[in-house]
XYZ file of C-alpha atoms in Angstrom:
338
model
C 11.356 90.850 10.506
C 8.140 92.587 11.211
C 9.643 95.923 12.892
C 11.894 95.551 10.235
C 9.362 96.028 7.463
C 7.465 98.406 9.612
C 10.403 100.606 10.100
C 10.738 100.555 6.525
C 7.916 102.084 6.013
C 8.041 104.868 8.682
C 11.201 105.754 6.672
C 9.109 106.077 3.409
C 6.733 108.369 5.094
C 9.633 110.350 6.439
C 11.487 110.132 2.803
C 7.950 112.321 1.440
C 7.881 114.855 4.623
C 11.256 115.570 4.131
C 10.884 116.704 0.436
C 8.981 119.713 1.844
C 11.008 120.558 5.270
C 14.119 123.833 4.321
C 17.225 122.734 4.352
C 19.179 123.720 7.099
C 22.130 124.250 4.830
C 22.621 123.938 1.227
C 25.831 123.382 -1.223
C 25.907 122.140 -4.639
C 25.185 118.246 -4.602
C 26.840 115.755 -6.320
C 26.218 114.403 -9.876
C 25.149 111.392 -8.958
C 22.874 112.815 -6.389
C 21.363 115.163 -8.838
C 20.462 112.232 -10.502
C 18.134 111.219 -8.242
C 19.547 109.005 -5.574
C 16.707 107.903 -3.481
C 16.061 109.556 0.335
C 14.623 106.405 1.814
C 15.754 102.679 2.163
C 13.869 100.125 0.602
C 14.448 96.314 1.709
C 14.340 94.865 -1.947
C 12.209 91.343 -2.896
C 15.037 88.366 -1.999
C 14.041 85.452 -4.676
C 13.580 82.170 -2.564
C 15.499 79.171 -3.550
C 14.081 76.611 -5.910
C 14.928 73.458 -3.913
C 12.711 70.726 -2.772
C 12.274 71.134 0.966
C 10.819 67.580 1.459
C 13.894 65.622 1.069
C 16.184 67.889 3.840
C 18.900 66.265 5.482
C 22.633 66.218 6.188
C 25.169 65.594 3.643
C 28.440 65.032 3.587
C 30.795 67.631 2.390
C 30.743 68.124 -1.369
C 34.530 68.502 -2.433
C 34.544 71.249 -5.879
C 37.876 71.008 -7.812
C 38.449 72.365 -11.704
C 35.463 70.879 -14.041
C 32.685 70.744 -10.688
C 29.419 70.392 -11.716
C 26.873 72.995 -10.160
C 25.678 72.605 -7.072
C 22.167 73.535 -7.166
C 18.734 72.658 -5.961
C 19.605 71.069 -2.178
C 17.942 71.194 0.732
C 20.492 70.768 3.716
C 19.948 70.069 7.249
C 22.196 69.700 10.485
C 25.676 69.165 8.798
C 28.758 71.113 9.183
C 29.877 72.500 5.749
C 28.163 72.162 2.187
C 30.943 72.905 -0.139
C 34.540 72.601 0.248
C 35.642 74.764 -2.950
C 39.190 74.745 -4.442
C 40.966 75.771 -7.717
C 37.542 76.133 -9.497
C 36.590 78.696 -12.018
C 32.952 79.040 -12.712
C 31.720 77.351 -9.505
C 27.904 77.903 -9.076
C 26.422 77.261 -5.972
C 22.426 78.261 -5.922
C 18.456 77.055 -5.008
C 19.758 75.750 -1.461
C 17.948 75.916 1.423
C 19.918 75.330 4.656
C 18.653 74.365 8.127
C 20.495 74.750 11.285
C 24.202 74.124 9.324
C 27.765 75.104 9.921
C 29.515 77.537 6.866
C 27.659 76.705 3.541
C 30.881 77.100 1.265
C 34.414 77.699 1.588
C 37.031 78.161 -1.209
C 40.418 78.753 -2.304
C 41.444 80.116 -6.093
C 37.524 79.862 -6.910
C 37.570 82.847 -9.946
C 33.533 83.798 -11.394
C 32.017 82.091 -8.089
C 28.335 82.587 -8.628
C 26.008 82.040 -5.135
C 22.669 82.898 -5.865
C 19.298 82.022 -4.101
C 20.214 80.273 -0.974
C 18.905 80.714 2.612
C 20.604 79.651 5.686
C 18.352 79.718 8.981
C 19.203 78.575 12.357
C 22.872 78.398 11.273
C 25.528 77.169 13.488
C 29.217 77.647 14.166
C 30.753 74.775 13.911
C 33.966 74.889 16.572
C 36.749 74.471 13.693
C 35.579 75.653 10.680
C 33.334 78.725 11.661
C 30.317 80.232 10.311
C 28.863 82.024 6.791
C 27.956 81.442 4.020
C 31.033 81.995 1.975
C 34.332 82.127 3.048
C 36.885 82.444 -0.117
C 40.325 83.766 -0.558
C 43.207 83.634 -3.521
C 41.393 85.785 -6.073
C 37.402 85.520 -7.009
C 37.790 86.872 -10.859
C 34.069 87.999 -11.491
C 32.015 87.287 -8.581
C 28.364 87.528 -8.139
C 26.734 86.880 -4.803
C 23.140 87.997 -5.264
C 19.480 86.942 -3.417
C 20.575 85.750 -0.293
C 19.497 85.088 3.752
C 22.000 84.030 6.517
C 20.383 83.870 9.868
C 22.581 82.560 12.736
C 21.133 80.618 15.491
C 22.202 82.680 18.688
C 22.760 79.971 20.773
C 25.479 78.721 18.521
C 27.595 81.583 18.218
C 31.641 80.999 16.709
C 34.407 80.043 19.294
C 35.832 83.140 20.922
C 39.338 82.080 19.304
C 41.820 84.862 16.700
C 39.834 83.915 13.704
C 37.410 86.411 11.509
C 34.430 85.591 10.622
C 31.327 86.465 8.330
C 28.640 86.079 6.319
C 30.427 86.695 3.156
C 34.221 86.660 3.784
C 36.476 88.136 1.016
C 39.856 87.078 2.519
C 43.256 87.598 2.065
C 46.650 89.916 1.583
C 48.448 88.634 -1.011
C 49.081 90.021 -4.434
C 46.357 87.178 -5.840
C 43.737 88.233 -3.455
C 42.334 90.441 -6.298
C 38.608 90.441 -8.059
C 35.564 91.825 -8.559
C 32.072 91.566 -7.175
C 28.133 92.459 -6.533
C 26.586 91.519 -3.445
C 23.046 92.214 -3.824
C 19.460 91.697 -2.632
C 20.521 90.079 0.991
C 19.543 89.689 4.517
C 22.111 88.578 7.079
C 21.431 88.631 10.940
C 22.771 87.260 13.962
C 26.710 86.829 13.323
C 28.377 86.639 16.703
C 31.190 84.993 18.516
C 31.204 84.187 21.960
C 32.473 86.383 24.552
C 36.614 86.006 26.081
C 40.221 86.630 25.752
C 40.196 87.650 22.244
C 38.261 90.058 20.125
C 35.025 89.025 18.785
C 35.485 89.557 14.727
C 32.864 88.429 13.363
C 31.640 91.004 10.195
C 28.518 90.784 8.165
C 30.376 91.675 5.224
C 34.073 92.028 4.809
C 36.084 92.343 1.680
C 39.658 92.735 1.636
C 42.038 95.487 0.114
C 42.184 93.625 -3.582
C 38.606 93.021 -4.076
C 36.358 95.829 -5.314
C 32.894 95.973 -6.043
C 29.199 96.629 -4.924
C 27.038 96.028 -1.846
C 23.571 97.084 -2.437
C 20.449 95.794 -1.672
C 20.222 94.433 1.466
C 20.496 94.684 5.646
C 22.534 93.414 8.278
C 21.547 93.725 11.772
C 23.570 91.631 14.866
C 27.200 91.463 14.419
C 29.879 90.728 16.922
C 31.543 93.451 14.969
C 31.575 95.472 12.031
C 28.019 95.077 9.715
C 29.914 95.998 7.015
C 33.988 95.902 7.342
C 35.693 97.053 3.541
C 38.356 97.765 2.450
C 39.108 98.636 -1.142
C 37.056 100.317 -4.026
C 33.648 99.231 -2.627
C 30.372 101.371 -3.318
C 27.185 100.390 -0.675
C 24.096 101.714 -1.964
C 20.278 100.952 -0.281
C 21.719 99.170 2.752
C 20.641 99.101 6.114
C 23.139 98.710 9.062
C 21.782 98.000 12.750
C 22.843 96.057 15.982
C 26.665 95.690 15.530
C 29.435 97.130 17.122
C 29.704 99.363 14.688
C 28.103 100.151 11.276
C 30.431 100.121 8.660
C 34.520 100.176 8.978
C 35.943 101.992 6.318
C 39.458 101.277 5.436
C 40.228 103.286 2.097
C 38.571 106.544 0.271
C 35.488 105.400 -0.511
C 32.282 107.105 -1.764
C 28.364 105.780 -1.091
C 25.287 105.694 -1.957
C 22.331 105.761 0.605
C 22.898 104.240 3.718
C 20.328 103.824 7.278
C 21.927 103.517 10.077
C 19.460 101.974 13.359
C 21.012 101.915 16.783
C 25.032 100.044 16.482
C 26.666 99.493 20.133
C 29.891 101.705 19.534
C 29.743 103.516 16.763
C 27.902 104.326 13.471
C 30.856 104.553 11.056
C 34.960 103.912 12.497
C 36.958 105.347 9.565
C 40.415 103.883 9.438
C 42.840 106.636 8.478
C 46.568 107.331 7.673
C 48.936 109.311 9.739
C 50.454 110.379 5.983
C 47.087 111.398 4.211
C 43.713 112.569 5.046
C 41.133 109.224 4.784
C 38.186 110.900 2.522
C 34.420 109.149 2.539
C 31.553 110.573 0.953
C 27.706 109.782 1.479
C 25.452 111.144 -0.859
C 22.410 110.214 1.544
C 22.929 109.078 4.990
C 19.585 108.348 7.301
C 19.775 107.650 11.131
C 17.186 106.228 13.265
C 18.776 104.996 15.744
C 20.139 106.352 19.372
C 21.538 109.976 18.648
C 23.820 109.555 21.281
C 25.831 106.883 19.119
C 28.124 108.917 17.462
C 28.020 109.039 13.262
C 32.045 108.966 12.880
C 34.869 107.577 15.151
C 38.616 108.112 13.140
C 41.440 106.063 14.100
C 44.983 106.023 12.967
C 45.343 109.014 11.187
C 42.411 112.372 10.186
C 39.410 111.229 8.805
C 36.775 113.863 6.591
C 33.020 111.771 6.441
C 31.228 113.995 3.716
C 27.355 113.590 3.935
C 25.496 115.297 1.537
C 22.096 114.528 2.609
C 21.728 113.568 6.665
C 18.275 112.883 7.599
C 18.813 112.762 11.509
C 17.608 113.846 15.739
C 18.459 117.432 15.893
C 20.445 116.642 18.507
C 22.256 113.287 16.580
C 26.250 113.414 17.694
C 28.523 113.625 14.734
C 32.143 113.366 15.828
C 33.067 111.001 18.577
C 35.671 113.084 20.981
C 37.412 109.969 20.355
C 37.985 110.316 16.883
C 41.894 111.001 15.469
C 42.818 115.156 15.707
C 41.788 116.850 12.953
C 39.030 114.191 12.114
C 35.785 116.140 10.705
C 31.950 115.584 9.609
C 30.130 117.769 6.905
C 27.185 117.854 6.150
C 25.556 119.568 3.048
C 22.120 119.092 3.234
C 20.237 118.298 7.045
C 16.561 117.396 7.569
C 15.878 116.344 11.198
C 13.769 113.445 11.603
């Protein structure tokens, strides 16, 4: 958490110096960018839980049908999963502090889930039901998921097994699997799944075709996979991406807000395209301090276009992976090397 904070900082300094450096090219930016859209992450306050650490210990799975009361105000230790959540609208779960416990809460048909406040250290993966700290599917209405920490314990990473995994999971396919949200002010870190056979899926944030919303706020750093993995109208603004496979997977036409990219293992952006149509994603602001040798874009499937319209980056930062689908392109508006 340190470097963290101290790399934050470097990137404020760098935000100033490269208000007075010349452009090395220069097109007409966008209206939201001309409306100021910031030039250097900033790791927002997360609110800590108001829970009373004294009396921490395991419980047994709390089962949330229609009419649950809250579930607020806990302090959890070495269980396997808080909140078993099912055909619930409304469901609050917030002020919980979890210690070294398996997936906080999991729901089906759970509409206007609120989960606000709670931080989950040392968490395990428990060998059936996996890790995170929400895992819902069949629709989410309204859904707010806002000052929030998941830190996985990396000696307990999930089961190598076909199963997908994350700290917030926005699941399914069907014609239900529709909603809203805001994920904001978080902090997830270590989500992993052990090495074998199959491939290790485990996301720091993924959201299915049906749900749109916002991600803002926050960092993930340590995925088996994807940090961020979306699909659907999502917007990430003020996010920072490092240690994964790759940074963000991008599924649809999507458009951003400021996003840092540190050092991810493969790739900092896979953009999953269509053999029929051109996949379109636009960053207004798009900072990289990690290894320039990591390519910014790999396309699959069909020609991708990534649109940055500010790139603060090496000089000698790699843009297009020789991988990437024919016809796949980067362009870049405004460049400042860092």
């Amino acid at each position: 958490m340190n470097r963290f904070y101290a790399s934050t900082a470097s990137l404020l300094l760098c935000g100033t110096i490269a208000a007075g450096i010349a452009l090395t090219r220069s097109q007409s930016p966008s209206a939201a960018f001309a409306q100021g859209t910031s030039s250097s992450f900033r790791m927002p306050a997360i609110a800590q839980p108001q829970a009373n650490t004294s009396d921490c210990r395991t419980r047994q799975t709390i089962r949330a049908t229609a009419g649950a009361a809250p579930v607020k105000g806990l302090c959890v230790a070495a269980g396997t999963m808080l909140v078993n959540a099912r055909n619930v609208t409304g469901f609050v779960l917030s002020d919980v502090v979890a210690r070294g416990y398996g997936p906080l809460l999991r729901g089906d048909t759970v509409p206007d889930l609120q989960v606000v406040r709670v931080s989950a250290t040392a968490a395990r993966a428990d060998p059936v039901l996996g890790l995170g700290l929400v895992n819902v599917s069949n629709g989410i209405g309204k859904a707010v998921f806002r000052d929030l920490v998941w830190i996985g314990d990396p000696a307990s990473p999930a089961v190598n097994d076909a199963d997908a995994w994350a700290a917030i999971a926005l699941k399914g396919k069907d014609a239900n699997d529709t909603g809203t949200f805001e994920i904001r002010n978080f902090d997830f870190r270590n989500l992993t799944m052990a090495k074998g056979s199959n491939y290790q899926n485990v996301d720091g944030i993924s959201t299915e075709g049906g749900y749109s919303g916002l991600i803002a706020d926050g960092s993930v750093s340590n995925a088996s996979d994807a940090c961020l993995d979306i699909k659907g109208a999502v917007r990430v603004d003020n996010v920072r991406l490092e240690g994964c496979r790759e940074g963000m997977k991008i599924w649809s036409d999507q458009k951003h807000g400021l996003i840092e990219l540190g050092t991810n293992s493969f790739v900092g952006i896979i953009g999953k395209g269509s053999r029929n149509q051109r996949r379109r994603i636009e960053i207004d602001v798009l900072i990289v301090t990690g290894n320039p040798k990591v390519p910014l874009l790999r396309a699959e499937d069909g020609p991708v276009t990534l649109h940055i319209r500010r790139l603060v980056a090496s000089s000698s930062q790699i843009l297009n992976s020789t991988s990437s689908f024919a016809g796949s392109d980067v362009t870049v508006d405004q460049r400042v090397n860092n």
